[in-house]
mmCIF file of C-alpha atoms in Angstrom:
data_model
loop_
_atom_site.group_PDB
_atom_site.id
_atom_site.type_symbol
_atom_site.label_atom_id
_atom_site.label_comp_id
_atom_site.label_asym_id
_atom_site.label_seq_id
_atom_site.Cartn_x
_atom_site.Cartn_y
_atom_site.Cartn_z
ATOM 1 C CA UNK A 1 2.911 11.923 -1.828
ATOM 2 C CA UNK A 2 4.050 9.655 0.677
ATOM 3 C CA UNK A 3 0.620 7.179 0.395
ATOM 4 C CA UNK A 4 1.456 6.574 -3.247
ATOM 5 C CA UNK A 5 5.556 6.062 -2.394
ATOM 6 C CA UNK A 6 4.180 3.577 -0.574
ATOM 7 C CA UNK A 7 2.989 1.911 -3.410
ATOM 8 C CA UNK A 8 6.080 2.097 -5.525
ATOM 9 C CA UNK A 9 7.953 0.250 -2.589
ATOM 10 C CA UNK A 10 5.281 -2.314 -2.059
ATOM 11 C CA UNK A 11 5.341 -2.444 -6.144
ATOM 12 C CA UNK A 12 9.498 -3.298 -5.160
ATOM 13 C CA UNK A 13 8.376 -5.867 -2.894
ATOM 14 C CA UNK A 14 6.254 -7.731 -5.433
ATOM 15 C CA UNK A 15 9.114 -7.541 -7.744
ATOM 16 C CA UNK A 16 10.984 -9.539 -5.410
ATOM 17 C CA UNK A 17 8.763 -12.003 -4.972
ATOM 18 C CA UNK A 18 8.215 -12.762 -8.194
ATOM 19 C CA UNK A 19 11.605 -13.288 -8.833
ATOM 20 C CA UNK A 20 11.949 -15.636 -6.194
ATOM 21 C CA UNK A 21 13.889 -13.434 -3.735
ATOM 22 C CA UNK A 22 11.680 -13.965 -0.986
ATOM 23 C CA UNK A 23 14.207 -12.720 1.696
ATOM 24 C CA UNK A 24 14.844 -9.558 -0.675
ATOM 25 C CA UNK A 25 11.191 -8.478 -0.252
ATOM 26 C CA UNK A 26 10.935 -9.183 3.859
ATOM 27 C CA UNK A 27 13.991 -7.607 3.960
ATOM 28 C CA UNK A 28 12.893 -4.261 2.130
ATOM 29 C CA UNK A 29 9.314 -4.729 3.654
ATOM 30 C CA UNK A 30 11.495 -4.332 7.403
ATOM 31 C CA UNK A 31 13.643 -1.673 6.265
ATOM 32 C CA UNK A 32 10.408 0.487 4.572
ATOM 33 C CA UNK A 33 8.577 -0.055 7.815
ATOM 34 C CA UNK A 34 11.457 2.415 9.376
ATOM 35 C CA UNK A 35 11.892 4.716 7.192
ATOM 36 C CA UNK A 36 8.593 5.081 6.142
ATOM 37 C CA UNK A 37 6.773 5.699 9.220
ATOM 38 C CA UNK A 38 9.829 7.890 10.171
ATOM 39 C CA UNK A 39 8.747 10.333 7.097
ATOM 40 C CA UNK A 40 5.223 9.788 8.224
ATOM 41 C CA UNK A 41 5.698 11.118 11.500
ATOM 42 C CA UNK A 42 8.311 13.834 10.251
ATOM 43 C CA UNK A 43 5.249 14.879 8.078
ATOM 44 C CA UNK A 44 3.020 14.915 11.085
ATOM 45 C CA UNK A 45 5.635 17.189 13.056
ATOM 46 C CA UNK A 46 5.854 19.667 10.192
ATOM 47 C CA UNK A 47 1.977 20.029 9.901
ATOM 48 C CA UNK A 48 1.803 20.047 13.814
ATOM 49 C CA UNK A 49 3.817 23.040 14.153
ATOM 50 C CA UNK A 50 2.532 24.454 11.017
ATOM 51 C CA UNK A 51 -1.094 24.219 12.751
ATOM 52 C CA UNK A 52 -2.014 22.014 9.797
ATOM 53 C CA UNK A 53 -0.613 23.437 7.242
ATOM 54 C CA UNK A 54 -0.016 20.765 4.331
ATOM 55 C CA UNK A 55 1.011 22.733 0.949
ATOM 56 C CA UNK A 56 4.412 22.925 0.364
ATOM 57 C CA UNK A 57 4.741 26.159 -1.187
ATOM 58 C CA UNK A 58 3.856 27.426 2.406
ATOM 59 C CA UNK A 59 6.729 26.177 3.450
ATOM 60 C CA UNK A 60 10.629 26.322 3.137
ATOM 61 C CA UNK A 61 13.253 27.223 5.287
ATOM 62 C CA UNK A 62 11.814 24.643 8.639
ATOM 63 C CA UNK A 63 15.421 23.371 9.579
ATOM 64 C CA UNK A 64 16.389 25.908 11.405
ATOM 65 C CA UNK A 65 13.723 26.075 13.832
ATOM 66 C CA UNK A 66 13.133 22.198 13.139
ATOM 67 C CA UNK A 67 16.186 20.862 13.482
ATOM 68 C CA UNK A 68 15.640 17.097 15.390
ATOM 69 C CA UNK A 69 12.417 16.543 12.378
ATOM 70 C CA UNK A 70 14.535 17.834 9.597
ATOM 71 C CA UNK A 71 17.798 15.672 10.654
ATOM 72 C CA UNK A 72 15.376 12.724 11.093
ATOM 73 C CA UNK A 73 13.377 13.492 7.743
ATOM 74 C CA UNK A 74 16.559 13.532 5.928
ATOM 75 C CA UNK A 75 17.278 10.545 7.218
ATOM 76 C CA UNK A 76 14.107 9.101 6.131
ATOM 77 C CA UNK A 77 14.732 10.786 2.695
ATOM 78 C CA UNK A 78 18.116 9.212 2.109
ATOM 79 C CA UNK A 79 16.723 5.834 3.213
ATOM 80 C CA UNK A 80 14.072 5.214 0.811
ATOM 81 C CA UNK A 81 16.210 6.689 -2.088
ATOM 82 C CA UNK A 82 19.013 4.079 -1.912
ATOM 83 C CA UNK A 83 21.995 6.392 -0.081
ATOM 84 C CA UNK A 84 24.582 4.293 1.484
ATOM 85 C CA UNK A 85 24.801 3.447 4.274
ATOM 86 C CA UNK A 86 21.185 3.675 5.047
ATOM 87 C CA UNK A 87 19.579 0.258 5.353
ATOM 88 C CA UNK A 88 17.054 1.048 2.027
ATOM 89 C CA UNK A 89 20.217 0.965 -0.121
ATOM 90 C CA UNK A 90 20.936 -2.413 1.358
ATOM 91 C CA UNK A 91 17.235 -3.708 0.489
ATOM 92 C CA UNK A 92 16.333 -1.770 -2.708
ATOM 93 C CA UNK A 93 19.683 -2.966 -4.200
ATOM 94 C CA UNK A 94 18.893 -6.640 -3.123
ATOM 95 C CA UNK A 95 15.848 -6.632 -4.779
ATOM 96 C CA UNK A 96 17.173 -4.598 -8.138
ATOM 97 C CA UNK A 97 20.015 -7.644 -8.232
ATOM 98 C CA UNK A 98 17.803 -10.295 -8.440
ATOM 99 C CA UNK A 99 15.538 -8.575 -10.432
ATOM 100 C CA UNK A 100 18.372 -8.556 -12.991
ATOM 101 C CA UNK A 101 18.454 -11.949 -13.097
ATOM 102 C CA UNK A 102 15.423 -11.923 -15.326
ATOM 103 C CA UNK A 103 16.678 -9.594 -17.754
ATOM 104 C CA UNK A 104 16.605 -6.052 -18.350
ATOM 105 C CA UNK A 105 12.772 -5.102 -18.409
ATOM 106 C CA UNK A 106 12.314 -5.707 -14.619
ATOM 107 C CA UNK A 107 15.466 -4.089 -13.384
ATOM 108 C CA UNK A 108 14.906 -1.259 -15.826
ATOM 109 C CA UNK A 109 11.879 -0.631 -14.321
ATOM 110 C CA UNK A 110 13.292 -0.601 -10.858
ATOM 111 C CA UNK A 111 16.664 1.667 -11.873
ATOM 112 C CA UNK A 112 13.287 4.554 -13.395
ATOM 113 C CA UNK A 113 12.106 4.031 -10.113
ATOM 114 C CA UNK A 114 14.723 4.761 -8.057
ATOM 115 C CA UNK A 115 15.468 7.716 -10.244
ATOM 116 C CA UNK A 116 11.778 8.852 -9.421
ATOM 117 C CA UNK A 117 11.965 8.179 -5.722
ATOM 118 C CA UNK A 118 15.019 9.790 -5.464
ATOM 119 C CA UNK A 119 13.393 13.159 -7.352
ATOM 120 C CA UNK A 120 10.368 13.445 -5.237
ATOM 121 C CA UNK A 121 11.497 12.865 -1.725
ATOM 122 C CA UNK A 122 13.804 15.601 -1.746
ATOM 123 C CA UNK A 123 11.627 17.610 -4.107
ATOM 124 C CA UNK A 124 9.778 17.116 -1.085
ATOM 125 C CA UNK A 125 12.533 17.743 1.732
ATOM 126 C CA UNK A 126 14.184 20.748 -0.344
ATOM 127 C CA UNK A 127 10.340 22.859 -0.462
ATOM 128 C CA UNK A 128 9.861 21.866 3.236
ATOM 129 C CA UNK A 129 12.738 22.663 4.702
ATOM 130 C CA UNK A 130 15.503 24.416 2.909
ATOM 131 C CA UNK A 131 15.624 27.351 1.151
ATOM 132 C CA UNK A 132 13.818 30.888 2.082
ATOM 133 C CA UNK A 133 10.668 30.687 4.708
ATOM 134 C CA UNK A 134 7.431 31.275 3.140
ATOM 135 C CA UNK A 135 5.539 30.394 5.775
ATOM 136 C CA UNK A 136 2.991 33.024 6.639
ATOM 137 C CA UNK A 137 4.496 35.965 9.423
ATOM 138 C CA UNK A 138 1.103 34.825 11.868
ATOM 139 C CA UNK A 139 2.154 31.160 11.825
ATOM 140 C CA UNK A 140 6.073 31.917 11.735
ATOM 141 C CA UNK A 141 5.433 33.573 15.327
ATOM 142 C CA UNK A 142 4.704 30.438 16.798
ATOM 143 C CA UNK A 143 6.538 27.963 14.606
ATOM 144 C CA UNK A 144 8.987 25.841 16.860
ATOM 145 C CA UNK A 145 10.115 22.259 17.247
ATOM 146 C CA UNK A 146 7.393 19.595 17.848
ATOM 147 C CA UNK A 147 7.001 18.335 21.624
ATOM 148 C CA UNK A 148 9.184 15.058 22.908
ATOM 149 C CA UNK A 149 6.644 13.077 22.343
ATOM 150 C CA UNK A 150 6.298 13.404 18.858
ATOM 151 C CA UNK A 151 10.232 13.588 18.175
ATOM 152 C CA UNK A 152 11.522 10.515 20.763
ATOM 153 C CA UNK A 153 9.708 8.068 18.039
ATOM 154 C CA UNK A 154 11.713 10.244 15.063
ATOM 155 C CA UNK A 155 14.896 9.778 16.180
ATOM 156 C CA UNK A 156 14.236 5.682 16.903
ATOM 157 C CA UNK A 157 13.115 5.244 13.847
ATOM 158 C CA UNK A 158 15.856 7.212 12.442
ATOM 159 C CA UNK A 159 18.466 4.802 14.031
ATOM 160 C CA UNK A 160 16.151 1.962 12.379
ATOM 161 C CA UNK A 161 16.651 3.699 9.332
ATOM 162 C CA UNK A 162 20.177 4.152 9.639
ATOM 163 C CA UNK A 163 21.345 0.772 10.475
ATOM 164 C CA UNK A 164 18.683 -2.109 10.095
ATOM 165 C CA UNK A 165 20.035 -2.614 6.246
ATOM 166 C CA UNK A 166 23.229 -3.946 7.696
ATOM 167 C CA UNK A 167 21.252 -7.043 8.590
ATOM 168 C CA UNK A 168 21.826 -7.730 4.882
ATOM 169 C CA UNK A 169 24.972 -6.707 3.392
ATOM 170 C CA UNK A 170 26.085 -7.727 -0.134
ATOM 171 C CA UNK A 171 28.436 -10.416 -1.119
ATOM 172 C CA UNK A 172 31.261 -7.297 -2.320
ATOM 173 C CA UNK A 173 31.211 -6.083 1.029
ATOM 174 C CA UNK A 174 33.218 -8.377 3.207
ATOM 175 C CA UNK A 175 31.494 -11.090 2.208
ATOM 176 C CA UNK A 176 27.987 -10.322 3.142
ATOM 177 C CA UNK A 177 26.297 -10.581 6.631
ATOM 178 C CA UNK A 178 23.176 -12.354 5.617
ATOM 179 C CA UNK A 179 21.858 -12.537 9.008
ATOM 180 C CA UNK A 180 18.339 -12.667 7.498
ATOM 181 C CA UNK A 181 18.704 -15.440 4.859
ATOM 182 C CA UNK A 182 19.972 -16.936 7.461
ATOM 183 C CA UNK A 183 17.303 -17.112 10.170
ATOM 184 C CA UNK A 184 15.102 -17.582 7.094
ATOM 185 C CA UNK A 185 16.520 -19.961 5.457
ATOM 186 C CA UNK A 186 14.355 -22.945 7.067
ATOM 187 C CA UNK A 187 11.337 -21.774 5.774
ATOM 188 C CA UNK A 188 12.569 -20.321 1.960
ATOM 189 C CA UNK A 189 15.353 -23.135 1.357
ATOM 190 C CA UNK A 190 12.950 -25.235 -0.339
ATOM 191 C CA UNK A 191 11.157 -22.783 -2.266
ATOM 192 C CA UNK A 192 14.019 -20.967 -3.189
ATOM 193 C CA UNK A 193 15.882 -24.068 -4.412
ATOM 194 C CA UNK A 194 12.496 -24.463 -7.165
ATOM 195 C CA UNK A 195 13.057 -20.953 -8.137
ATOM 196 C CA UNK A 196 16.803 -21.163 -8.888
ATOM 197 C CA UNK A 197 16.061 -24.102 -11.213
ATOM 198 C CA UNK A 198 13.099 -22.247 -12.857
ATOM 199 C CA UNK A 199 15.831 -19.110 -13.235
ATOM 200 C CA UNK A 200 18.642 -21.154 -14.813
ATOM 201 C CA UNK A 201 16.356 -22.564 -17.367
ATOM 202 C CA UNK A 202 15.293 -19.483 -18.520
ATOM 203 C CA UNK A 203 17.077 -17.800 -21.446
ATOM 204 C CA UNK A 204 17.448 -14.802 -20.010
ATOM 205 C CA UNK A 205 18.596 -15.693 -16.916
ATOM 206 C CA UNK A 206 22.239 -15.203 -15.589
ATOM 207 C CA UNK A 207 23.960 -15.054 -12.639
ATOM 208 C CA UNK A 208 25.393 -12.175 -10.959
ATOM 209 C CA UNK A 209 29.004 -12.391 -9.734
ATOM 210 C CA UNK A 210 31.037 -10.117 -7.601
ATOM 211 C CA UNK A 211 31.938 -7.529 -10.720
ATOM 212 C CA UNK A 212 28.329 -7.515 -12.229
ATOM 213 C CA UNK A 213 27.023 -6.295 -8.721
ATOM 214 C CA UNK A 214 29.345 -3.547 -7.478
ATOM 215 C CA UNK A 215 28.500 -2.341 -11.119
ATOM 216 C CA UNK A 216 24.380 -2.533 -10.550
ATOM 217 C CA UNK A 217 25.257 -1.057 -7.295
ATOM 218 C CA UNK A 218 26.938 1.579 -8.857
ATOM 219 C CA UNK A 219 24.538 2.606 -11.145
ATOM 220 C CA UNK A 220 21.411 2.250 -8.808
ATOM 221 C CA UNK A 221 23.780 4.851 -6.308
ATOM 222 C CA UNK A 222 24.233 6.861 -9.369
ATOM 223 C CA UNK A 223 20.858 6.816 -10.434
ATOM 224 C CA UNK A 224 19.591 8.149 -7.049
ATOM 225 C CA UNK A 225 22.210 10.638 -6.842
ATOM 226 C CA UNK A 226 20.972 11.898 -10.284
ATOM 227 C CA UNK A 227 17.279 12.117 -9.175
ATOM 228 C CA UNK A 228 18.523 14.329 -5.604
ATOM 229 C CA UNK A 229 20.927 16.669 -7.554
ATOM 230 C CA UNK A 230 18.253 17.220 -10.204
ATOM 231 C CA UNK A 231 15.555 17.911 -7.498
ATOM 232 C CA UNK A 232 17.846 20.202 -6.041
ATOM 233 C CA UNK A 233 18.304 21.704 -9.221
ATOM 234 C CA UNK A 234 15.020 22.841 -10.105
ATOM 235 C CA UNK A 235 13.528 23.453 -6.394
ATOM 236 C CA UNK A 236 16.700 24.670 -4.204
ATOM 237 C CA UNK A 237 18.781 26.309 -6.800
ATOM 238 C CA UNK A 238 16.427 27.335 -9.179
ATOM 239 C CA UNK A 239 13.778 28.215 -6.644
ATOM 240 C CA UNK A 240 11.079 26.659 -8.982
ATOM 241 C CA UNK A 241 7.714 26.148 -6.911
ATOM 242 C CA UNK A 242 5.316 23.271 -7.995
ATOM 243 C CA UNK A 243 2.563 24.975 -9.732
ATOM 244 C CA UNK A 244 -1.293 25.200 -9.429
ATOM 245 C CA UNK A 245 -3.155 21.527 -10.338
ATOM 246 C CA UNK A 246 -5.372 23.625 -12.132
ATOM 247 C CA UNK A 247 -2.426 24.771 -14.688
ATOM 248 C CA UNK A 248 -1.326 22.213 -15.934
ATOM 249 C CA UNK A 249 -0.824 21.297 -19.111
ATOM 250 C CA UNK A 250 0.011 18.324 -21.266
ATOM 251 C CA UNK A 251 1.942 15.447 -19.785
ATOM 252 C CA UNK A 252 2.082 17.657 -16.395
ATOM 253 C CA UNK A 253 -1.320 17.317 -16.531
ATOM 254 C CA UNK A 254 -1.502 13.950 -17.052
ATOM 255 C CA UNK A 255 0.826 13.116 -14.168
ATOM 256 C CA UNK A 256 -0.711 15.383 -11.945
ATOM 257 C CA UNK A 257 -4.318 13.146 -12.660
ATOM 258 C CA UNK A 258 -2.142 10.591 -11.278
ATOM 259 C CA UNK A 259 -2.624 9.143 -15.370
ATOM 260 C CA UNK A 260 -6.414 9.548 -15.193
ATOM 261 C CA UNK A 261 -6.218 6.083 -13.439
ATOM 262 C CA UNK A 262 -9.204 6.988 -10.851
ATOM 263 C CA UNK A 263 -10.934 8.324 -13.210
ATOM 264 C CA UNK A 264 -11.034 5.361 -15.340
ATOM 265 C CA UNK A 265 -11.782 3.017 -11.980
ATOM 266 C CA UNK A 266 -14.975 5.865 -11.326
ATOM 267 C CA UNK A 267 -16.083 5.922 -15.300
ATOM 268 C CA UNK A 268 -15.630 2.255 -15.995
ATOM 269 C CA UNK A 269 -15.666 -0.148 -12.910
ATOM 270 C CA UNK A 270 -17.793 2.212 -10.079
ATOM 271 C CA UNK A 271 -20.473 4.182 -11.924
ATOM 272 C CA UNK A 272 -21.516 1.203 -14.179
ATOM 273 C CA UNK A 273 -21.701 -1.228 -10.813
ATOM 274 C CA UNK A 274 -23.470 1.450 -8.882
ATOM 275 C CA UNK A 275 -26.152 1.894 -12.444
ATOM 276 C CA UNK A 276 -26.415 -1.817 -11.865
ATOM 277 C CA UNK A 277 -27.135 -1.582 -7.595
ATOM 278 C CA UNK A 278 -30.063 1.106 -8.748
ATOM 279 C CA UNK A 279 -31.394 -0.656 -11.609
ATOM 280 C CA UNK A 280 -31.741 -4.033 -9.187
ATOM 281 C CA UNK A 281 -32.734 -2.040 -6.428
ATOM 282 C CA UNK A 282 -35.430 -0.134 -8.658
ATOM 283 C CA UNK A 283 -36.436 -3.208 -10.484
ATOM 284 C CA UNK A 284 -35.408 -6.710 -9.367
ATOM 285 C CA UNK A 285 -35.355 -6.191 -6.178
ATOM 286 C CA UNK A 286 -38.916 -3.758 -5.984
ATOM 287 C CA UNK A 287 -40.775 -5.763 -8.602
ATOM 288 C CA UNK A 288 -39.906 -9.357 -7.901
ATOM 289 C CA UNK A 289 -37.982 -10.183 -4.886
ATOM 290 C CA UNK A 290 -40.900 -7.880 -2.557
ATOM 291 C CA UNK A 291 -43.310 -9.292 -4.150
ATOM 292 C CA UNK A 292 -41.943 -12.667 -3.506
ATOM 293 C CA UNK A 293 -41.062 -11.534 -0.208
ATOM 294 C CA UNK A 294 -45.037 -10.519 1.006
ATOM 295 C CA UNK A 295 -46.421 -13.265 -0.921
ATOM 296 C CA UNK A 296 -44.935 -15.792 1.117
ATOM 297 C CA UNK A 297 -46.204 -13.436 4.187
ATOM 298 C CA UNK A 298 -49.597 -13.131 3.194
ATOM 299 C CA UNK A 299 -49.900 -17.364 2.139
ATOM 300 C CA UNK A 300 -48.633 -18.003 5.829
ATOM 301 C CA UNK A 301 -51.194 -15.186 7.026
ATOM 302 C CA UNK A 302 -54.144 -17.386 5.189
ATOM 303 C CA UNK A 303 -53.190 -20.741 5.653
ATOM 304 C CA UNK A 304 -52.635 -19.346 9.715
ATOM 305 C CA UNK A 305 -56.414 -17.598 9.209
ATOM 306 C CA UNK A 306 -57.959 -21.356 7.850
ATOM 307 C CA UNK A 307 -56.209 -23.132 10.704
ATOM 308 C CA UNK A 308 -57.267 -21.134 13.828
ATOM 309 C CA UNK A 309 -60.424 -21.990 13.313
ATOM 310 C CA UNK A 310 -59.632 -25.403 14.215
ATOM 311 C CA UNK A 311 -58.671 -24.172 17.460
ATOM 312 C CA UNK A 312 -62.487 -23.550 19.273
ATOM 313 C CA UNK A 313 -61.737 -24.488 22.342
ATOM 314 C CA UNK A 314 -64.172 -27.283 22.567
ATOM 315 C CA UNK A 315 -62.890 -31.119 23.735
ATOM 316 C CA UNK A 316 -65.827 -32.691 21.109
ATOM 317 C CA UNK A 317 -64.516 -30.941 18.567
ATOM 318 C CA UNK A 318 -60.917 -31.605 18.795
ATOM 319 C CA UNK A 319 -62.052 -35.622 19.648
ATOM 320 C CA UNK A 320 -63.856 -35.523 16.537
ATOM 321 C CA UNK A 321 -60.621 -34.804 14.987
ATOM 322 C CA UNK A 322 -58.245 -37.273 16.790
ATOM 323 C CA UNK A 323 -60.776 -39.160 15.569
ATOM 324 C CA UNK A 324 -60.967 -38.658 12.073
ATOM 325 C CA UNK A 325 -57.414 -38.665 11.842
ATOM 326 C CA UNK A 326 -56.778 -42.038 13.214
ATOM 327 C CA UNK A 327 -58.988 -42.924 11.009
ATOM 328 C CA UNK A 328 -57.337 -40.966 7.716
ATOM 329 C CA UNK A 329 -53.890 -42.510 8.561
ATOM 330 C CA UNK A 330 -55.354 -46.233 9.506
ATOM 331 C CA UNK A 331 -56.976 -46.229 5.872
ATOM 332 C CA UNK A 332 -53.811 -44.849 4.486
ATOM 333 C CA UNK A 333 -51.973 -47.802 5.911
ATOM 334 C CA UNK A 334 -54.823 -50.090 5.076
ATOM 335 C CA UNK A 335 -54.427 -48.864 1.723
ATOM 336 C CA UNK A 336 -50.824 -49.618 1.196
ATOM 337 C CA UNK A 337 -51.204 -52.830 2.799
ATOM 338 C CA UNK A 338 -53.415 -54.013 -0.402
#
């Protein structure tokens, strides 16, 4: 869950880019470094004391006895869904205003995935740890919180997570602190300058005053607000657990093949390229380029089997042919001479 969450924040990133926010995209790529590895390493604590346990409906019920991961994971959690004050609501936003510059599509886009983030962390935080236990009595016995070691790094990058969006607050908030455009502002000025011009020849473009983004602010909070209370909803409240892969039905089933994506990269783009290594392997590769191959290696094995016999050993012989070769190249020159 978290490898492809990954993706939809890199997919943010991208979105930045290509709308010329280059300091929108470095700025969520810093803040997702925190609060990603912090729900990383949460993930690692709660499989740790779980002695590797990794399926959530074994789970439920881990704050209690897990109090410095689950304080840190919720952290993490409200960090990548866009909850003020913590710093992925400063960079998600960012990128979701600029994106708006370009019109609807892209910043729709962003406002379903925000929703969707927002729904599956703390689907994932609610089955882990609130609710009733149902971790098994053996491995309840010895469940307790993970060493020092392992929660030291939580709670640092918790405080990363808390605070590092502050190095970019928006313009409605006192004005902004843009510490980071700023300090990057050498190095983007010039390309951000081309970008602005490309924007505000575009039909769709507008700007984005003070009222337009305390209202996409707004509705981005809102939106992630949405997606927590309706995870809560169906997994804390409603004490719904995620069902079997292998029951699944419909479009469940289709999301749950992650849309049939990897199968299409094995049916259409592997299997066919791996056909193709056999069939040169088989063919090409038996039938023409070995045969190519000892050819060559049984000429040089004549031509070497013709030539050692040259080599007798005898002074006549080989001043018979310094001989005849002075002679072969004097007549050659003599030749060309005429």
């Amino acid at each position: 869950m978290l490898a492809y969450s990954t993706v939809s924040q890199l997919g943010y990133m991208f979105v930045a880019m290509g709308a010329g926010a280059y300091v929108a995209g470095l700025f969520h790529l810093m803040t997702h470094a925190f609060f990603k590895a912090l729900l990383f390493l949460g993930s690692g604590s709660v499989i740790h004391a779980l002695h590797h346990e990794q399926d959530l409906r074994n789970m439920g019920g881990l704050k209690n006895q897990m109090k410095v991961t689950w304080i840190t994971f919720l952290i993490g959690s409200l960090a990548i869904s866009g909850i003020p004050p913590f710093s992925g609501f400063f960079s998600k936003d960012l990128i979701l205003e600029k994106s708006y510059t370009y019109g609807a599509l892209f910043y729709g886009l962003g406002i379903v995935t925000a929703l969707l983030t927002a729904f599956y962390m703390f689907r994932m935080t609610y089955l882990a740890f609130y609710g009733e236990s149902r971790v098994s009595s053996h491995k309840a016995e010895h469940l307790h919180e993970s060493p020092l070691v392992m929660t030291v790094p939580l709670v640092i990058l918790s405080i990363g997570a808390a605070v590092a969006g502050f190095l970019e607050v928006p313009h409605f908030l006192f004005g902004g602190a843009n510490i980071l455009t700023r300090y990057f502002d050498p190095v983007f000025a010039p390309i951000t300058t081309i970008s602005e011009m490309i924007i505000n020849g575009s039909e769709d473009a507008h700007e984005t005053g003070a009222t337009i983004e305390l209202i996409l602010v707004a509705v981005s909070v809102a939106v992630a607000i949405s997606g927590i209370f309706i995870a809560r909803t169906i997994f804390l409240t409603g004490k719904r657990l995620p069902e079997a892969e292998e029951s699944h039905t419909g479009v469940k089933r289709i999301f749950s093949q992650k849309y049939y994506i990897d199968e299409f990269y094995r049916n259409f783009i592997v299997d066919p390229i791996v056909l193709l290594g056999k069939f040169l392997a088989d063919h090409v590769e038996r039938n023409f380029l070995d045969l190519i191959l000892r050819g060559t290696g049984r000429f040089a094995v004549a031509i070497s089997l013709v030539l050692r016999r040259i080599q007798t050993g005898i002074v006549v012989d080989y001043a018979i042919l310094i001989v005849l070769g002075t002679v072969v190249i004097l007549s050659f020159f003599l030749m060309r001479g005429l």
